[in-house]
PDB file of C-alpha atoms and ligand atoms in Angstrom:
ATOM      1  CA  MET R   1     114.612  90.633  98.064  1.00 57.00           C
ATOM      2  CA  GLN R   2     112.725  87.330  98.586  1.00 57.00           C
ATOM      3  CA  ASP R   3     114.533  86.554 101.847  1.00 89.00           C
ATOM      4  CA  ILE R   4     113.713  89.889 103.474  1.00 95.00           C
ATOM      5  CA  SER R   5     110.746  90.125 105.789  1.00 97.00           C
ATOM      6  CA  ASN R   6     111.734  92.251 108.790  1.00 98.00           C
ATOM      7  CA  ILE R   7     113.094  95.737 108.168  1.00 98.00           C
ATOM      8  CA  VAL R   8     114.469  98.259 110.649  1.00 98.00           C
ATOM      9  CA  ILE R   9     115.081 101.766 109.340  1.00 98.00           C
ATOM     10  CA  LEU R  10     117.091 104.315 111.322  1.00 98.00           C
ATOM     11  CA  THR R  11     116.688 107.946 110.309  1.00 98.00           C
ATOM     12  CA  GLY R  12     118.636 111.027 111.338  1.00 97.00           C
ATOM     13  CA  ALA R  13     118.660 114.745 110.700  1.00 95.00           C
ATOM     14  CA  GLY R  14     119.706 114.261 107.061  1.00 96.00           C
ATOM     15  CA  ILE R  15     116.272 112.941 106.110  1.00 98.00           C
ATOM     16  CA  SER R  16     114.684 116.225 107.188  1.00 97.00           C
ATOM     17  CA  ALA R  17     117.370 118.474 105.661  1.00 95.00           C
ATOM     18  CA  GLU R  18     115.523 118.829 102.361  1.00 97.00           C
ATOM     19  CA  SER R  19     112.438 119.921 104.292  1.00 97.00           C
ATOM     20  CA  GLY R  20     114.499 122.864 105.560  1.00 94.00           C
ATOM     21  CA  LEU R  21     115.434 121.662 109.056  1.00 92.00           C
ATOM     22  CA  ALA R  22     119.059 122.128 110.066  1.00 87.00           C
ATOM     23  CA  THR R  23     121.235 119.080 110.726  1.00 88.00           C
ATOM     24  CA  PHE R  24     123.364 118.952 113.877  1.00 82.00           C
ATOM     25  CA  ARG R  25     126.868 118.625 112.588  1.00 77.00           C
ATOM     26  CA  GLY R  26     127.023 121.151 109.805  1.00 69.00           C
ATOM     27  CA  PRO R  27     130.318 122.485 108.476  1.00 65.00           C
ATOM     28  CA  ASP R  28     130.549 125.174 111.189  1.00 59.00           C
ATOM     29  CA  GLY R  29     129.926 122.652 113.988  1.00 58.00           C
ATOM     30  CA  LEU R  30     127.045 124.737 115.285  1.00 62.00           C
ATOM     31  CA  TRP R  31     123.402 123.881 115.517  1.00 71.00           C
ATOM     32  CA  GLU R  32     121.150 126.846 114.728  1.00 70.00           C
ATOM     33  CA  GLY R  33     123.950 129.033 116.083  1.00 79.00           C
ATOM     34  CA  HIS R  34     124.406 127.150 119.375  1.00 83.00           C
ATOM     35  CA  ARG R  35     126.891 124.606 120.614  1.00 84.00           C
ATOM     36  CA  VAL R  36     124.982 121.379 121.268  1.00 82.00           C
ATOM     37  CA  GLU R  37     126.308 121.331 124.862  1.00 84.00           C
ATOM     38  CA  ASP R  38     124.700 124.730 125.526  1.00 88.00           C
ATOM     39  CA  VAL R  39     121.186 123.636 124.640  1.00 92.00           C
ATOM     40  CA  ALA R  40     120.934 119.845 124.619  1.00 93.00           C
ATOM     41  CA  THR R  41     122.112 118.689 128.022  1.00 94.00           C
ATOM     42  CA  PRO R  42     120.404 118.507 131.439  1.00 96.00           C
ATOM     43  CA  GLU R  43     123.234 120.705 132.751  1.00 96.00           C
ATOM     44  CA  ALA R  44     122.421 123.402 130.187  1.00 96.00           C
ATOM     45  CA  PHE R  45     118.763 123.298 131.253  1.00 96.00           C
ATOM     46  CA  ALA R  46     119.709 123.613 134.928  1.00 96.00           C
ATOM     47  CA  ARG R  47     122.079 126.490 134.165  1.00 96.00           C
ATOM     48  CA  ASP R  48     119.924 128.489 131.772  1.00 96.00           C
ATOM     49  CA  PRO R  49     116.384 127.139 131.449  1.00 96.00           C
ATOM     50  CA  ALA R  50     115.159 130.249 129.614  1.00 96.00           C
ATOM     51  CA  LEU R  51     117.738 129.778 126.834  1.00 95.00           C
ATOM     52  CA  VAL R  52     116.952 126.085 126.451  1.00 96.00           C
ATOM     53  CA  GLN R  53     113.184 126.636 126.469  1.00 97.00           C
ATOM     54  CA  ALA R  54     113.483 129.452 123.923  1.00 96.00           C
ATOM     55  CA  PHE R  55     115.671 127.279 121.716  1.00 94.00           C
ATOM     56  CA  TYR R  56     113.171 124.396 121.665  1.00 96.00           C
ATOM     57  CA  ASP R  57     110.195 126.757 121.403  1.00 97.00           C
ATOM     58  CA  ALA R  58     111.741 128.119 118.209  1.00 95.00           C
ATOM     59  CA  ARG R  59     112.294 124.635 116.838  1.00 94.00           C
ATOM     60  CA  ARG R  60     108.728 123.601 117.703  1.00 97.00           C
ATOM     61  CA  ALA R  61     107.341 126.726 116.025  1.00 97.00           C
ATOM     62  CA  ARG R  62     109.478 125.968 112.967  1.00 95.00           C
ATOM     63  CA  LEU R  63     107.612 122.680 112.448  1.00 97.00           C
ATOM     64  CA  ALA R  64     104.608 124.665 111.258  1.00 97.00           C
ATOM     65  CA  GLU R  65     106.719 126.127 108.438  1.00 97.00           C
ATOM     66  CA  VAL R  66     108.065 122.882 106.980  1.00 98.00           C
ATOM     67  CA  GLU R  67     106.592 119.893 105.186  1.00 98.00           C
ATOM     68  CA  PRO R  68     107.588 116.238 104.842  1.00 98.00           C
ATOM     69  CA  ASN R  69     109.747 115.640 101.766  1.00 98.00           C
ATOM     70  CA  ALA R  70     109.928 112.836  99.214  1.00 98.00           C
ATOM     71  CA  ALA R  71     112.013 110.648 101.544  1.00 99.00           C
ATOM     72  CA  HIS R  72     109.479 110.840 104.393  1.00 99.00           C
ATOM     73  CA  ARG R  73     106.660 110.139 101.941  1.00 98.00           C
ATOM     74  CA  ALA R  74     108.468 107.144 100.451  1.00 98.00           C
ATOM     75  CA  LEU R  75     109.025 105.612 103.908  1.00 99.00           C
ATOM     76  CA  ALA R  76     105.352 106.158 104.736  1.00 98.00           C
ATOM     77  CA  ARG R  77     104.469 104.319 101.541  1.00 98.00           C
ATOM     78  CA  LEU R  78     106.789 101.458 102.480  1.00 98.00           C
ATOM     79  CA  ASP R  79     105.253 101.373 105.961  1.00 98.00           C
ATOM     80  CA  ALA R  80     101.757 101.128 104.475  1.00 98.00           C
ATOM     81  CA  GLU R  81     102.594  98.525 101.835  1.00 98.00           C
ATOM     82  CA  TRP R  82     105.341  96.351 103.321  1.00 98.00           C
ATOM     83  CA  PRO R  83     103.759  93.038 104.391  1.00 96.00           C
ATOM     84  CA  GLY R  84     106.472  92.045 106.872  1.00 97.00           C
ATOM     85  CA  ASP R  85     107.565  93.660 110.126  1.00 98.00           C
ATOM     86  CA  LEU R  86     108.908  97.164 109.775  1.00 98.00           C
ATOM     87  CA  LEU R  87     110.080  99.708 112.311  1.00 98.00           C
ATOM     88  CA  ILE R  88     111.190 103.270 111.623  1.00 98.00           C
ATOM     89  CA  VAL R  89     113.439 104.349 114.470  1.00 98.00           C
ATOM     90  CA  THR R  90     114.135 108.039 114.230  1.00 98.00           C
ATOM     91  CA  GLN R  91     116.652 110.149 116.090  1.00 98.00           C
ATOM     92  CA  ASN R  92     114.711 113.173 114.903  1.00 97.00           C
ATOM     93  CA  VAL R  93     112.474 115.162 117.200  1.00 97.00           C
ATOM     94  CA  ASP R  94     110.406 116.583 114.343  1.00 98.00           C
ATOM     95  CA  ASP R  95     107.049 115.099 113.351  1.00 98.00           C
ATOM     96  CA  LEU R  96     107.669 114.758 109.616  1.00 98.00           C
ATOM     97  CA  HIS R  97     107.495 110.947 109.479  1.00 98.00           C
ATOM     98  CA  GLU R  98     104.036 111.033 111.076  1.00 98.00           C
ATOM     99  CA  ARG R  99     102.865 113.953 108.943  1.00 98.00           C
ATOM    100  CA  ALA R 100     103.884 111.962 105.855  1.00 98.00           C
ATOM    101  CA  GLY R 101     101.605 109.172 107.109  1.00 98.00           C
ATOM    102  CA  ALA R 102     104.061 106.682 108.636  1.00 98.00           C
ATOM    103  CA  LYS R 103     102.612 104.707 111.541  1.00 98.00           C
ATOM    104  CA  ARG R 104     105.329 102.346 112.729  1.00 98.00           C
ATOM    105  CA  VAL R 105     107.627 105.096 114.060  1.00 98.00           C
ATOM    106  CA  ARG R 106     109.560 105.315 117.327  1.00 98.00           C
ATOM    107  CA  HIS R 107     111.260 108.531 118.458  1.00 98.00           C
ATOM    108  CA  MET R 108     114.288 107.393 120.412  1.00 98.00           C
ATOM    109  CA  HIS R 109     115.361 110.982 121.193  1.00 98.00           C
ATOM    110  CA  GLY R 110     111.890 112.294 122.098  1.00 98.00           C
ATOM    111  CA  GLU R 111     109.603 114.708 120.277  1.00 98.00           C
ATOM    112  CA  LEU R 112     109.213 118.464 120.010  1.00 98.00           C
ATOM    113  CA  THR R 113     105.447 117.987 120.148  1.00 98.00           C
ATOM    114  CA  SER R 114     105.597 116.398 123.577  1.00 98.00           C
ATOM    115  CA  ALA R 115     106.152 118.004 126.989  1.00 98.00           C
ATOM    116  CA  TRP R 116     107.237 116.324 130.201  1.00 98.00           C
ATOM    117  CA  CYS R 117     106.163 117.570 133.631  1.00 98.00           C
ATOM    118  CA  LEU R 118     109.020 117.350 136.112  1.00 97.00           C
ATOM    119  CA  ASP R 119     106.523 117.677 138.937  1.00 97.00           C
ATOM    120  CA  CYS R 120     104.020 114.866 138.219  1.00 98.00           C
ATOM    121  CA  ASP R 121     106.095 112.992 135.589  1.00 98.00           C
ATOM    122  CA  ALA R 122     103.253 113.092 133.003  1.00 98.00           C
ATOM    123  CA  ARG R 123     104.059 113.388 129.309  1.00 97.00           C
ATOM    124  CA  MET R 124     101.583 115.094 127.002  1.00 98.00           C
ATOM    125  CA  ARG R 125     101.177 116.387 123.476  1.00 97.00           C
ATOM    126  CA  TRP R 126     102.327 119.985 123.317  1.00 98.00           C
ATOM    127  CA  ASP R 127     102.340 122.428 120.425  1.00 96.00           C
ATOM    128  CA  LYS R 128     102.679 125.754 122.228  1.00 96.00           C
ATOM    129  CA  ASP R 129     105.644 127.542 123.832  1.00 98.00           C
ATOM    130  CA  LEU R 130     107.124 126.420 127.136  1.00 98.00           C
ATOM    131  CA  CYS R 131     109.141 129.586 127.870  1.00 96.00           C
ATOM    132  CA  ASP R 132     106.215 131.358 129.548  1.00 96.00           C
ATOM    133  CA  HIS R 133     106.006 128.821 132.416  1.00 96.00           C
ATOM    134  CA  PRO R 134     102.635 127.236 131.554  1.00 97.00           C
ATOM    135  CA  ASN R 135     100.701 125.117 134.053  1.00 97.00           C
ATOM    136  CA  CYS R 136     100.859 121.377 133.634  1.00 98.00           C
ATOM    137  CA  PRO R 137      97.416 120.275 132.355  1.00 97.00           C
ATOM    138  CA  GLN R 138      97.700 117.138 134.518  1.00 97.00           C
ATOM    139  CA  CYS R 139      98.777 118.437 137.931  1.00 98.00           C
ATOM    140  CA  GLY R 140      98.293 122.178 137.528  1.00 97.00           C
ATOM    141  CA  VAL R 141     101.794 123.116 138.714  1.00 97.00           C
ATOM    142  CA  ALA R 142     103.328 126.048 136.811  1.00 97.00           C
ATOM    143  CA  GLY R 143     106.793 126.202 135.251  1.00 95.00           C
ATOM    144  CA  ARG R 144     107.761 122.551 135.587  1.00 97.00           C
ATOM    145  CA  LEU R 145     107.234 121.436 131.997  1.00 98.00           C
ATOM    146  CA  ARG R 146     110.346 120.696 129.932  1.00 98.00           C
ATOM    147  CA  PRO R 147     110.727 119.624 126.306  1.00 98.00           C
ATOM    148  CA  ASP R 148     110.293 115.844 126.073  1.00 98.00           C
ATOM    149  CA  ILE R 149     113.651 115.537 124.347  1.00 98.00           C
ATOM    150  CA  VAL R 150     116.416 113.080 125.215  1.00 97.00           C
ATOM    151  CA  TRP R 151     119.449 115.232 125.911  1.00 96.00           C
ATOM    152  CA  PHE R 152     123.073 114.133 125.985  1.00 93.00           C
ATOM    153  CA  GLY R 153     123.628 112.077 129.110  1.00 93.00           C
ATOM    154  CA  GLU R 154     119.991 110.871 129.211  1.00 96.00           C
ATOM    155  CA  MET R 155     118.693 107.426 128.286  1.00 97.00           C
ATOM    156  CA  PRO R 156     117.109 107.112 124.828  1.00 98.00           C
ATOM    157  CA  TYR R 157     113.503 105.915 124.698  1.00 98.00           C
ATOM    158  CA  GLU R 158     112.187 102.525 123.581  1.00 97.00           C
ATOM    159  CA  MET R 159     115.553 100.766 123.665  1.00 98.00           C
ATOM    160  CA  GLU R 160     114.110  97.343 124.524  1.00 97.00           C
ATOM    161  CA  ARG R 161     111.628  97.489 121.673  1.00 98.00           C
ATOM    162  CA  ILE R 162     114.336  98.701 119.289  1.00 98.00           C
ATOM    163  CA  ASP R 163     116.851  96.038 120.334  1.00 97.00           C
ATOM    164  CA  ARG R 164     114.255  93.333 119.803  1.00 97.00           C
ATOM    165  CA  ALA R 165     113.501  94.609 116.310  1.00 98.00           C
ATOM    166  CA  LEU R 166     117.218  94.834 115.464  1.00 98.00           C
ATOM    167  CA  MET R 167     117.770  91.252 116.539  1.00 97.00           C
ATOM    168  CA  GLU R 168     114.919  90.080 114.324  1.00 97.00           C
ATOM    169  CA  ALA R 169     115.833  92.264 111.344  1.00 98.00           C
ATOM    170  CA  ASP R 170     116.701  90.831 107.949  1.00 98.00           C
ATOM    171  CA  LEU R 171     117.559  94.281 106.634  1.00 98.00           C
ATOM    172  CA  PHE R 172     118.856  97.330 108.485  1.00 98.00           C
ATOM    173  CA  VAL R 173     118.741 100.652 106.663  1.00 98.00           C
ATOM    174  CA  SER R 174     120.333 103.846 107.918  1.00 98.00           C
ATOM    175  CA  ILE R 175     119.294 107.154 106.343  1.00 98.00           C
ATOM    176  CA  GLY R 176     120.709 110.642 106.876  1.00 97.00           C
ATOM    177  CA  THR R 177     122.685 110.133 110.045  1.00 96.00           C
ATOM    178  CA  SER R 178     126.346 110.889 110.646  1.00 93.00           C
ATOM    179  CA  GLY R 179     126.827 107.880 112.943  1.00 91.00           C
ATOM    180  CA  ALA R 180     128.354 110.127 115.597  1.00 90.00           C
ATOM    181  CA  VAL R 181     125.943 109.418 118.452  1.00 91.00           C
ATOM    182  CA  TYR R 182     125.490 106.148 120.339  1.00 93.00           C
ATOM    183  CA  PRO R 183     123.546 103.985 120.863  1.00 96.00           C
ATOM    184  CA  ALA R 184     122.057 104.619 117.389  1.00 97.00           C
ATOM    185  CA  ALA R 185     125.487 104.477 115.769  1.00 96.00           C
ATOM    186  CA  GLY R 186     125.855 100.901 117.035  1.00 97.00           C
ATOM    187  CA  PHE R 187     122.531  99.601 115.670  1.00 98.00           C
ATOM    188  CA  VAL R 188     124.186  98.409 112.469  1.00 98.00           C
ATOM    189  CA  GLN R 189     126.507  96.140 114.439  1.00 97.00           C
ATOM    190  CA  THR R 190     123.648  94.685 116.504  1.00 97.00           C
ATOM    191  CA  ALA R 191     121.624  93.986 113.371  1.00 98.00           C
ATOM    192  CA  ARG R 192     124.569  92.499 111.502  1.00 97.00           C
ATOM    193  CA  TYR R 193     125.548  90.316 114.422  1.00 94.00           C
ATOM    194  CA  ARG R 194     122.171  88.625 114.024  1.00 89.00           C
ATOM    195  CA  GLY R 195     122.671  88.287 110.275  1.00 95.00           C
ATOM    196  CA  ALA R 196     120.884  91.304 108.803  1.00 98.00           C
ATOM    197  CA  ARG R 197     122.022  92.946 105.597  1.00 98.00           C
ATOM    198  CA  ALA R 198     122.883  96.604 106.057  1.00 98.00           C
ATOM    199  CA  LEU R 199     122.337  99.514 103.693  1.00 98.00           C
ATOM    200  CA  GLU R 200     123.262 103.131 104.260  1.00 98.00           C
ATOM    201  CA  MET R 201     121.902 106.151 102.389  1.00 98.00           C
ATOM    202  CA  ASN R 202     123.586 109.423 103.217  1.00 97.00           C
ATOM    203  CA  LEU R 203     124.871 112.579 101.572  1.00 96.00           C
ATOM    204  CA  ASP R 204     128.382 111.406 102.329  1.00 93.00           C
ATOM    205  CA  PRO R 205     129.673 108.185 103.909  1.00 89.00           C
ATOM    206  CA  SER R 206     128.965 108.204 107.673  1.00 89.00           C
ATOM    207  CA  LEU R 207     131.606 107.528 110.336  1.00 89.00           C
ATOM    208  CA  GLY R 208     130.548 103.879 110.492  1.00 93.00           C
ATOM    209  CA  SER R 209     130.104 103.446 106.775  1.00 95.00           C
ATOM    210  CA  TYR R 210     132.446 100.434 106.644  1.00 97.00           C
ATOM    211  CA  HIS R 211     129.942  98.429 108.732  1.00 97.00           C
ATOM    212  CA  PHE R 212     127.414  98.470 105.885  1.00 98.00           C
ATOM    213  CA  HIS R 213     127.228  95.997 103.012  1.00 97.00           C
ATOM    214  CA  GLU R 214     126.217  98.858 100.755  1.00 97.00           C
ATOM    215  CA  SER R 215     126.539 102.653 100.972  1.00 97.00           C
ATOM    216  CA  ARG R 216     124.579 104.858  98.614  1.00 98.00           C
ATOM    217  CA  THR R 217     125.600 108.492  98.626  1.00 98.00           C
ATOM    218  CA  GLY R 218     123.312 111.316  97.617  1.00 98.00           C
ATOM    219  CA  ARG R 219     120.243 113.191  98.771  1.00 98.00           C
ATOM    220  CA  ALA R 220     117.662 111.270 100.757  1.00 98.00           C
ATOM    221  CA  GLY R 221     114.891 112.850  98.683  1.00 98.00           C
ATOM    222  CA  GLU R 222     116.211 110.993  95.649  1.00 98.00           C
ATOM    223  CA  LEU R 223     117.771 107.839  97.114  1.00 98.00           C
ATOM    224  CA  VAL R 224     114.940 106.812  99.430  1.00 99.00           C
ATOM    225  CA  PRO R 225     112.057 106.859  96.898  1.00 98.00           C
ATOM    226  CA  ALA R 226     114.215 104.837  94.479  1.00 98.00           C
ATOM    227  CA  TRP R 227     115.036 102.275  97.174  1.00 98.00           C
ATOM    228  CA  VAL R 228     111.391 101.993  98.260  1.00 98.00           C
ATOM    229  CA  GLU R 229     110.410 101.387  94.663  1.00 98.00           C
ATOM    230  CA  GLU R 230     113.046  98.605  94.506  1.00 97.00           C
ATOM    231  CA  MET R 231     111.556  97.024  97.625  1.00 98.00           C
ATOM    232  CA  LEU R 232     107.913  97.252  96.581  1.00 97.00           C
ATOM    233  CA  SER R 233     107.922  96.647  92.844  1.00 94.00           C
ATOM    234  CA  PRO R 234     108.711  92.894  93.092  1.00 92.00           C
ATOM    235  CA  LEU R 235     105.704  92.557  95.445  1.00 90.00           C
ATOM    236  CA  GLY R 236     103.462  94.295  92.925  1.00 81.00           C
ATOM    237  CA  SER R 237     104.519  92.069  90.024  1.00 62.00           C
ATOM    238  CA  ALA R 238     104.229  88.930  92.190  1.00 50.00           C
ATOM    239  CA  GLY R 239     100.689  89.857  93.218  1.00 44.00           C
TER     240      GLY R 239
HETATM  241  N1  APR Y 301     120.196 113.518 102.334  1.00 63.52           N
HETATM  242  C1  APR Y 301     120.864 112.553 103.010  1.00 63.52           C
HETATM  243  N2  APR Y 301     121.738 112.799 103.995  1.00 63.52           N
HETATM  244  C2  APR Y 301     121.950 114.096 104.321  1.00 63.52           C
HETATM  245  C3  APR Y 301     121.283 115.162 103.667  1.00 63.52           C
HETATM  246  C4  APR Y 301     120.375 114.829 102.632  1.00 63.52           C
HETATM  247  N3  APR Y 301     119.710 115.760 101.959  1.00 63.52           N
HETATM  248  N4  APR Y 301     121.714 116.317 104.221  1.00 63.52           N
HETATM  249  C5  APR Y 301     122.595 115.999 105.170  1.00 63.52           C
HETATM  250  N5  APR Y 301     122.753 114.653 105.241  1.00 63.52           N
HETATM  251  C6  APR Y 301     123.601 113.874 106.129  1.00 63.52           C
HETATM  252  C7  APR Y 301     124.883 114.566 106.552  1.00 63.52           C
HETATM  253  O1  APR Y 301     125.896 114.337 105.590  1.00 63.52           O
HETATM  254  C8  APR Y 301     125.177 113.905 107.889  1.00 63.52           C
HETATM  255  O2  APR Y 301     125.982 112.748 107.716  1.00 63.52           O
HETATM  256  O3  APR Y 301     122.891 113.655 107.325  1.00 63.52           O
HETATM  257  C9  APR Y 301     123.795 113.471 108.394  1.00 63.52           C
HETATM  258  C10 APR Y 301     123.283 114.280 109.564  1.00 63.52           C
HETATM  259  O4  APR Y 301     124.123 114.058 110.644  1.00 63.52           O
HETATM  260  P1  APR Y 301     123.942 114.821 112.034  1.00 63.52           P
HETATM  261  O5  APR Y 301     123.764 116.292 111.780  1.00 63.52           O
HETATM  262  O6  APR Y 301     125.052 114.412 112.923  1.00 63.52           O
HETATM  263  O7  APR Y 301     122.531 114.292 112.566  1.00 63.52           O
HETATM  264  P2  APR Y 301     122.196 112.927 113.310  1.00 63.52           P
HETATM  265  O8  APR Y 301     123.091 111.829 112.860  1.00 63.52           O
HETATM  266  O9  APR Y 301     120.729 112.731 113.174  1.00 63.52           O
HETATM  267  O10 APR Y 301     122.522 113.284 114.805  1.00 63.52           O
HETATM  268  C11 APR Y 301     122.301 112.308 115.802  1.00 63.52           C
HETATM  269  O11 APR Y 301     122.887 113.808 117.547  1.00 63.52           O
HETATM  270  O12 APR Y 301     122.821 115.871 118.636  1.00 63.52           O
HETATM  271  C12 APR Y 301     122.290 114.611 118.558  1.00 63.52           C
HETATM  272  O13 APR Y 301     120.246 113.973 119.457  1.00 63.52           O
HETATM  273  C13 APR Y 301     120.806 114.592 118.334  1.00 63.52           C
HETATM  274  O14 APR Y 301     119.458 112.990 117.159  1.00 63.52           O
HETATM  275  C14 APR Y 301     120.647 113.754 117.096  1.00 63.52           C
HETATM  276  C15 APR Y 301     121.898 112.924 117.109  1.00 63.52           C
END
């Protein structure tokens, strides 16, 4: 562990599964009863905005019913105690990393608790419904707010910042993601190209599992706290 200073952690839906949030690619291939293409594309929003707004309103409301789990809490502890650079890049649109106390978090696929005004382009914190055509608090125009979520076909957020961190990483850790969606699925190759070690923790090996030096299979709620303890305990005994 002595040669590790910079850590990049990628999280996906699997880290929030034990909190009770559905993953995307479950056994039935449906996501909360919908095909991803029907609710998570700009085309779907253009075709049926009411369906898409209702879908994300339900997911936003669901946040109030769930809590961060042991994996989120362990990463927040690592964030607070790790002396080197650390970046948690999440594909998740929930707020469970933040509610567990993590600070160095980037949401590359947007956030349920943010709204984006298509009229004035402002983004703002949002915890209410969007289906009832609210006015934008910035420009006052009604019915032009959309979920601030990166849909298929749209550009993920913060890519420059994330690429920089990957290129400087000594350790890349992927947690609870199937490795089905790019660019996140390619982060391991970017990090390894620059010499990082790569560790995966997932319920089952991801599609890109062979890119990792080590794959640990099991539940994030068990694997992640154990790994964080491994990372932090040598620091404690040294100090
Ligand atoms: N612990 C660890 N891993 C788990 C757990 C758990 N308790 N439960 C499920 N998993 C694993 C699954 O085995 C699966 O490999 O988490 C992974 C979740 O994969 P996906 O459902 O595909 O979610 P994710 O990889 O985050 O999806 C990426 O796809 O639709 C888009 O934008 C959306 O951000 C999302 C992206």
